[in-house]
Structure formats: structure tokens, C-alpha cells
Amino acid sequence: MRFFAIGVLAFSLQSCLNLKKYGEKVLQESINKNYLEAHNSIREKSGVLPLEWDSKLELSAHKKASEYKESCWLGRLPILGFNSYQSWGKNIETPKAIVNHWHDADGTESFRISSKYTSAVGCSYVVCDDHTHSSSIIHVCDYEIVPLWERFK
């Protein structure tokens, strides 16, 4: 009887872990969808084709965001080749607000979002470990952009 109880407990713990992983996956897919919808809303207004979600770009964005997790500071300069944003405390931003911020910046960040040469996006975020920056989140998006030399073929 004891082995049966241990087996049931182990099964229950594994089920809870699987359920937690499933819940995290569903949450991440929802956040990804929000990033993509925010990008495509701006692109629709600009008259360009919608972007596709790319899991490789998402992984690239996550790796880049993770580089800043320990220091929890992006600094004042943008990350070369990526769109990046940091929010703190009560001012935690939604993916839509962040993408709108980039678009309103009227620079390279805006170009990546609304260019007809951008075809895919992948975004990610990390929550900082540094307790001096409570609730700080670093958001990063990476883009598939047609290289300049291929635009004129």
C-alpha cells in the first residue's frame, strides 16, 4: 500500500509540473500573439504585409535579453540590430505599448516594424534578478530583414 501511495504522489507531482509547464507555455504564446498583433496593427496602417512569428528570432531575442538580466540595465544606447525596451515597477508596459513606443521613436526601431523589407519577428523578455530594480522587465524583439543587396534583384 505504501508503494502505491508513493507512486500516486509522484504521479500527482509530475502532473502538477506538467500543468505548470503547460500554463507557462499558454501564457508565453499569448504574449507572443500580443507582440505580433501590435506589430501587424502598425504595419496594416502603413500599408505593408503582416509579419510572421519566427521562433528562431524569438530565441535570438531571448538570448539578447538574457545578457542584460544580471545587470538589469540596458543603458541609454539601443542594442544594435534589435529593438529593446526596459520597464520598471508600476510602469510595466504591455507588448502593444512597447511596440507603439518603438514606432513613435521614428528611427531604426520604427523602420524595423513598418518596413516592407521586414518579413518576420520574434520577441522575448526577461524579469530582472537585481532586487534594486524591483519588477524590472527587459523586452527585446529581433527581425528578419531582407538584406540590402537582395532588395534590387
PDB file of C-alpha atoms in Angstrom:
ATOM      1  CA  MET A   1       0.000   0.000   0.000  1.00  0.00           C
ATOM      2  CA  ARG A   2       2.879   2.351   0.810  1.00  0.00           C
ATOM      3  CA  PHE A   3       4.416   1.927  -2.658  1.00  0.00           C
ATOM      4  CA  PHE A   4       1.063   2.659  -4.247  1.00  0.00           C
ATOM      5  CA  ALA A   5       0.732   5.910  -2.236  1.00  0.00           C
ATOM      6  CA  ILE A   6       4.268   6.976  -3.190  1.00  0.00           C
ATOM      7  CA  GLY A   7       3.507   6.194  -6.824  1.00  0.00           C
ATOM      8  CA  VAL A   8       0.303   8.242  -6.734  1.00  0.00           C
ATOM      9  CA  LEU A   9       2.139  11.132  -5.035  1.00  0.00           C
ATOM     10  CA  ALA A  10       4.918  11.030  -7.640  1.00  0.00           C
ATOM     11  CA  PHE A  11       2.315  10.928 -10.426  1.00  0.00           C
ATOM     12  CA  SER A  12       0.450  13.874  -8.847  1.00  0.00           C
ATOM     13  CA  LEU A  13       3.650  15.940  -8.546  1.00  0.00           C
ATOM     14  CA  GLN A  14       4.570  15.185 -12.149  1.00  0.00           C
ATOM     15  CA  SER A  15       1.048  16.141 -13.259  1.00  0.00           C
ATOM     16  CA  CYS A  16       1.332  19.450 -11.394  1.00  0.00           C
ATOM     17  CA  LEU A  17       4.708  20.153 -13.005  1.00  0.00           C
ATOM     18  CA  ASN A  18       3.292  19.325 -16.437  1.00  0.00           C
ATOM     19  CA  LEU A  19       0.292  21.562 -15.786  1.00  0.00           C
ATOM     20  CA  LYS A  20       2.593  24.413 -14.694  1.00  0.00           C
ATOM     21  CA  LYS A  21       4.701  23.998 -17.852  1.00  0.00           C
ATOM     22  CA  TYR A  22       1.537  23.928 -19.965  1.00  0.00           C
ATOM     23  CA  GLY A  23       0.269  27.101 -18.249  1.00  0.00           C
ATOM     24  CA  GLU A  24       3.614  28.854 -18.844  1.00  0.00           C
ATOM     25  CA  LYS A  25       3.528  27.781 -22.496  1.00  0.00           C
ATOM     26  CA  VAL A  26      -0.017  29.100 -22.970  1.00  0.00           C
ATOM     27  CA  LEU A  27       0.938  32.398 -21.281  1.00  0.00           C
ATOM     28  CA  GLN A  28       4.030  32.765 -23.478  1.00  0.00           C
ATOM     29  CA  GLU A  29       2.013  32.043 -26.626  1.00  0.00           C
ATOM     30  CA  SER A  30      -0.478  34.729 -25.574  1.00  0.00           C
ATOM     31  CA  ILE A  31       2.316  37.262 -25.015  1.00  0.00           C
ATOM     32  CA  ASN A  32       3.878  36.337 -28.379  1.00  0.00           C
ATOM     33  CA  LYS A  33       0.497  36.837 -30.039  1.00  0.00           C
ATOM     34  CA  ASN A  34       0.241  40.296 -28.428  1.00  0.00           C
ATOM     35  CA  TYR A  35       3.688  41.295 -29.734  1.00  0.00           C
ATOM     36  CA  LEU A  36       2.805  40.076 -33.231  1.00  0.00           C
ATOM     37  CA  GLU A  37      -0.632  41.752 -33.277  1.00  0.00           C
ATOM     38  CA  ALA A  38       0.912  45.035 -32.127  1.00  0.00           C
ATOM     39  CA  HIS A  39       3.486  44.907 -34.934  1.00  0.00           C
ATOM     40  CA  ASN A  40       0.905  43.962 -37.568  1.00  0.00           C
ATOM     41  CA  SER A  41      -1.542  46.654 -36.460  1.00  0.00           C
ATOM     42  CA  ILE A  42       1.091  49.284 -37.233  1.00  0.00           C
ATOM     43  CA  ARG A  43       2.056  47.558 -40.482  1.00  0.00           C
ATOM     44  CA  GLU A  44      -1.570  47.465 -41.633  1.00  0.00           C
ATOM     45  CA  LYS A  45      -1.834  51.244 -41.124  1.00  0.00           C
ATOM     46  CA  SER A  46       1.394  51.629 -43.117  1.00  0.00           C
ATOM     47  CA  GLY A  47       0.053  49.511 -45.972  1.00  0.00           C
ATOM     48  CA  VAL A  48       2.660  46.737 -45.748  1.00  0.00           C
ATOM     49  CA  LEU A  49       2.200  42.983 -45.438  1.00  0.00           C
ATOM     50  CA  PRO A  50       1.881  41.457 -41.956  1.00  0.00           C
ATOM     51  CA  LEU A  51       4.869  39.889 -40.230  1.00  0.00           C
ATOM     52  CA  GLU A  52       5.095  36.214 -39.366  1.00  0.00           C
ATOM     53  CA  TRP A  53       6.203  34.955 -35.954  1.00  0.00           C
ATOM     54  CA  ASP A  54       9.585  33.230 -36.038  1.00  0.00           C
ATOM     55  CA  SER A  55      10.608  31.035 -33.103  1.00  0.00           C
ATOM     56  CA  LYS A  56      14.314  31.291 -34.062  1.00  0.00           C
ATOM     57  CA  LEU A  57      14.090  35.079 -33.825  1.00  0.00           C
ATOM     58  CA  GLU A  58      12.254  34.679 -30.507  1.00  0.00           C
ATOM     59  CA  LEU A  59      15.168  32.568 -29.222  1.00  0.00           C
ATOM     60  CA  SER A  60      17.668  35.141 -30.505  1.00  0.00           C
ATOM     61  CA  ALA A  61      15.743  37.925 -28.736  1.00  0.00           C
ATOM     62  CA  HIS A  62      15.616  35.876 -25.529  1.00  0.00           C
ATOM     63  CA  LYS A  63      19.378  35.279 -25.625  1.00  0.00           C
ATOM     64  CA  LYS A  64      19.985  39.005 -26.126  1.00  0.00           C
ATOM     65  CA  ALA A  65      17.593  39.976 -23.315  1.00  0.00           C
ATOM     66  CA  SER A  66      19.241  37.417 -21.019  1.00  0.00           C
ATOM     67  CA  GLU A  67      22.613  39.136 -21.496  1.00  0.00           C
ATOM     68  CA  TYR A  68      21.166  42.132 -19.616  1.00  0.00           C
ATOM     69  CA  LYS A  69      19.368  40.154 -16.909  1.00  0.00           C
ATOM     70  CA  GLU A  70      22.189  40.151 -14.359  1.00  0.00           C
ATOM     71  CA  SER A  71      22.979  43.866 -14.539  1.00  0.00           C
ATOM     72  CA  CYS A  72      19.324  44.699 -15.150  1.00  0.00           C
ATOM     73  CA  TRP A  73      20.314  47.765 -17.124  1.00  0.00           C
ATOM     74  CA  LEU A  74      20.048  48.397 -20.856  1.00  0.00           C
ATOM     75  CA  GLY A  75      21.778  51.752 -20.694  1.00  0.00           C
ATOM     76  CA  ARG A  76      20.891  54.656 -22.929  1.00  0.00           C
ATOM     77  CA  LEU A  77      22.005  53.186 -26.249  1.00  0.00           C
ATOM     78  CA  PRO A  78      19.848  50.743 -28.231  1.00  0.00           C
ATOM     79  CA  ILE A  79      21.041  47.184 -28.760  1.00  0.00           C
ATOM     80  CA  LEU A  80      22.495  47.024 -32.271  1.00  0.00           C
ATOM     81  CA  GLY A  81      20.182  45.054 -34.572  1.00  0.00           C
ATOM     82  CA  PHE A  82      17.382  44.629 -32.027  1.00  0.00           C
ATOM     83  CA  ASN A  83      14.537  46.691 -30.623  1.00  0.00           C
ATOM     84  CA  SER A  84      14.837  46.862 -26.840  1.00  0.00           C
ATOM     85  CA  TYR A  85      12.866  48.415 -24.007  1.00  0.00           C
ATOM     86  CA  GLN A  86      13.036  48.327 -20.207  1.00  0.00           C
ATOM     87  CA  SER A  87      10.154  48.955 -17.830  1.00  0.00           C
ATOM     88  CA  TRP A  88      10.127  49.183 -14.037  1.00  0.00           C
ATOM     89  CA  GLY A  89       7.775  48.777 -11.105  1.00  0.00           C
ATOM     90  CA  LYS A  90       4.244  50.033 -11.595  1.00  0.00           C
ATOM     91  CA  ASN A  91       5.057  51.159 -15.147  1.00  0.00           C
ATOM     92  CA  ILE A  92       5.214  47.635 -16.593  1.00  0.00           C
ATOM     93  CA  GLU A  93       4.226  48.046 -20.229  1.00  0.00           C
ATOM     94  CA  THR A  94       2.150  45.794 -22.476  1.00  0.00           C
ATOM     95  CA  PRO A  95       3.635  44.476 -25.731  1.00  0.00           C
ATOM     96  CA  LYS A  96       1.317  46.861 -27.620  1.00  0.00           C
ATOM     97  CA  ALA A  97       2.561  49.907 -25.678  1.00  0.00           C
ATOM     98  CA  ILE A  98       6.192  48.874 -26.207  1.00  0.00           C
ATOM     99  CA  VAL A  99       5.795  48.338 -29.962  1.00  0.00           C
ATOM    100  CA  ASN A 100       3.986  51.691 -30.219  1.00  0.00           C
ATOM    101  CA  HIS A 101       6.864  53.327 -28.323  1.00  0.00           C
ATOM    102  CA  TRP A 102       9.357  51.911 -30.835  1.00  0.00           C
ATOM    103  CA  HIS A 103       7.216  53.006 -33.764  1.00  0.00           C
ATOM    104  CA  ASP A 104       6.866  56.533 -32.392  1.00  0.00           C
ATOM    105  CA  ALA A 105      10.653  56.780 -31.991  1.00  0.00           C
ATOM    106  CA  ASP A 106      11.000  57.471 -35.763  1.00  0.00           C
ATOM    107  CA  GLY A 107      14.372  55.817 -36.120  1.00  0.00           C
ATOM    108  CA  THR A 108      15.776  52.391 -36.799  1.00  0.00           C
ATOM    109  CA  GLU A 109      13.325  50.875 -34.312  1.00  0.00           C
ATOM    110  CA  SER A 110      10.401  52.269 -36.298  1.00  0.00           C
ATOM    111  CA  PHE A 111      11.943  51.117 -39.605  1.00  0.00           C
ATOM    112  CA  ARG A 112      12.205  47.514 -38.403  1.00  0.00           C
ATOM    113  CA  ILE A 113       8.494  47.482 -37.545  1.00  0.00           C
ATOM    114  CA  SER A 114       6.993  49.132 -40.623  1.00  0.00           C
ATOM    115  CA  SER A 115       9.461  48.395 -43.432  1.00  0.00           C
ATOM    116  CA  LYS A 116       8.264  46.365 -46.405  1.00  0.00           C
ATOM    117  CA  TYR A 117      11.656  44.646 -46.176  1.00  0.00           C
ATOM    118  CA  THR A 118      10.898  43.161 -42.752  1.00  0.00           C
ATOM    119  CA  SER A 119       9.242  39.740 -43.025  1.00  0.00           C
ATOM    120  CA  ALA A 120       9.308  38.142 -39.569  1.00  0.00           C
ATOM    121  CA  VAL A 121       9.650  38.964 -35.888  1.00  0.00           C
ATOM    122  CA  GLY A 122      10.416  37.154 -32.657  1.00  0.00           C
ATOM    123  CA  CYS A 123      10.249  38.812 -29.250  1.00  0.00           C
ATOM    124  CA  SER A 124      11.068  37.853 -25.703  1.00  0.00           C
ATOM    125  CA  TYR A 125      11.530  39.346 -22.274  1.00  0.00           C
ATOM    126  CA  VAL A 126      13.336  38.641 -19.019  1.00  0.00           C
ATOM    127  CA  VAL A 127      12.436  39.635 -15.484  1.00  0.00           C
ATOM    128  CA  CYS A 128      15.495  41.024 -13.731  1.00  0.00           C
ATOM    129  CA  ASP A 129      17.040  39.307 -10.730  1.00  0.00           C
ATOM    130  CA  ASP A 130      18.515  42.519  -9.321  1.00  0.00           C
ATOM    131  CA  HIS A 131      16.491  43.453  -6.233  1.00  0.00           C
ATOM    132  CA  THR A 132      17.457  47.117  -6.563  1.00  0.00           C
ATOM    133  CA  HIS A 133      15.368  47.269  -9.754  1.00  0.00           C
ATOM    134  CA  SER A 134      12.180  45.678  -8.441  1.00  0.00           C
ATOM    135  CA  SER A 135       9.867  44.349 -11.123  1.00  0.00           C
ATOM    136  CA  SER A 136      12.127  45.445 -13.954  1.00  0.00           C
ATOM    137  CA  ILE A 137      11.483  43.737 -17.278  1.00  0.00           C
ATOM    138  CA  ILE A 138      13.683  43.904 -20.363  1.00  0.00           C
ATOM    139  CA  HIS A 139      11.871  43.398 -23.691  1.00  0.00           C
ATOM    140  CA  VAL A 140      13.706  42.584 -26.925  1.00  0.00           C
ATOM    141  CA  CYS A 141      12.496  41.890 -30.469  1.00  0.00           C
ATOM    142  CA  ASP A 142      14.579  40.561 -33.342  1.00  0.00           C
ATOM    143  CA  TYR A 143      13.605  40.895 -37.001  1.00  0.00           C
ATOM    144  CA  GLU A 144      14.127  39.147 -40.323  1.00  0.00           C
ATOM    145  CA  ILE A 145      15.015  41.932 -42.744  1.00  0.00           C
ATOM    146  CA  VAL A 146      15.773  41.375 -46.409  1.00  0.00           C
ATOM    147  CA  PRO A 147      19.439  42.334 -46.939  1.00  0.00           C
ATOM    148  CA  LEU A 148      20.066  45.478 -48.961  1.00  0.00           C
ATOM    149  CA  TRP A 149      21.766  43.597 -51.824  1.00  0.00           C
ATOM    150  CA  GLU A 150      18.731  41.311 -52.271  1.00  0.00           C
ATOM    151  CA  ARG A 151      16.218  44.168 -52.492  1.00  0.00           C
ATOM    152  CA  PHE A 152      17.266  45.033 -56.032  1.00  0.00           C
ATOM    153  CA  LYS A 153      17.194  41.591 -57.642  1.00  0.00           C
TER     154      LYS A 153
END
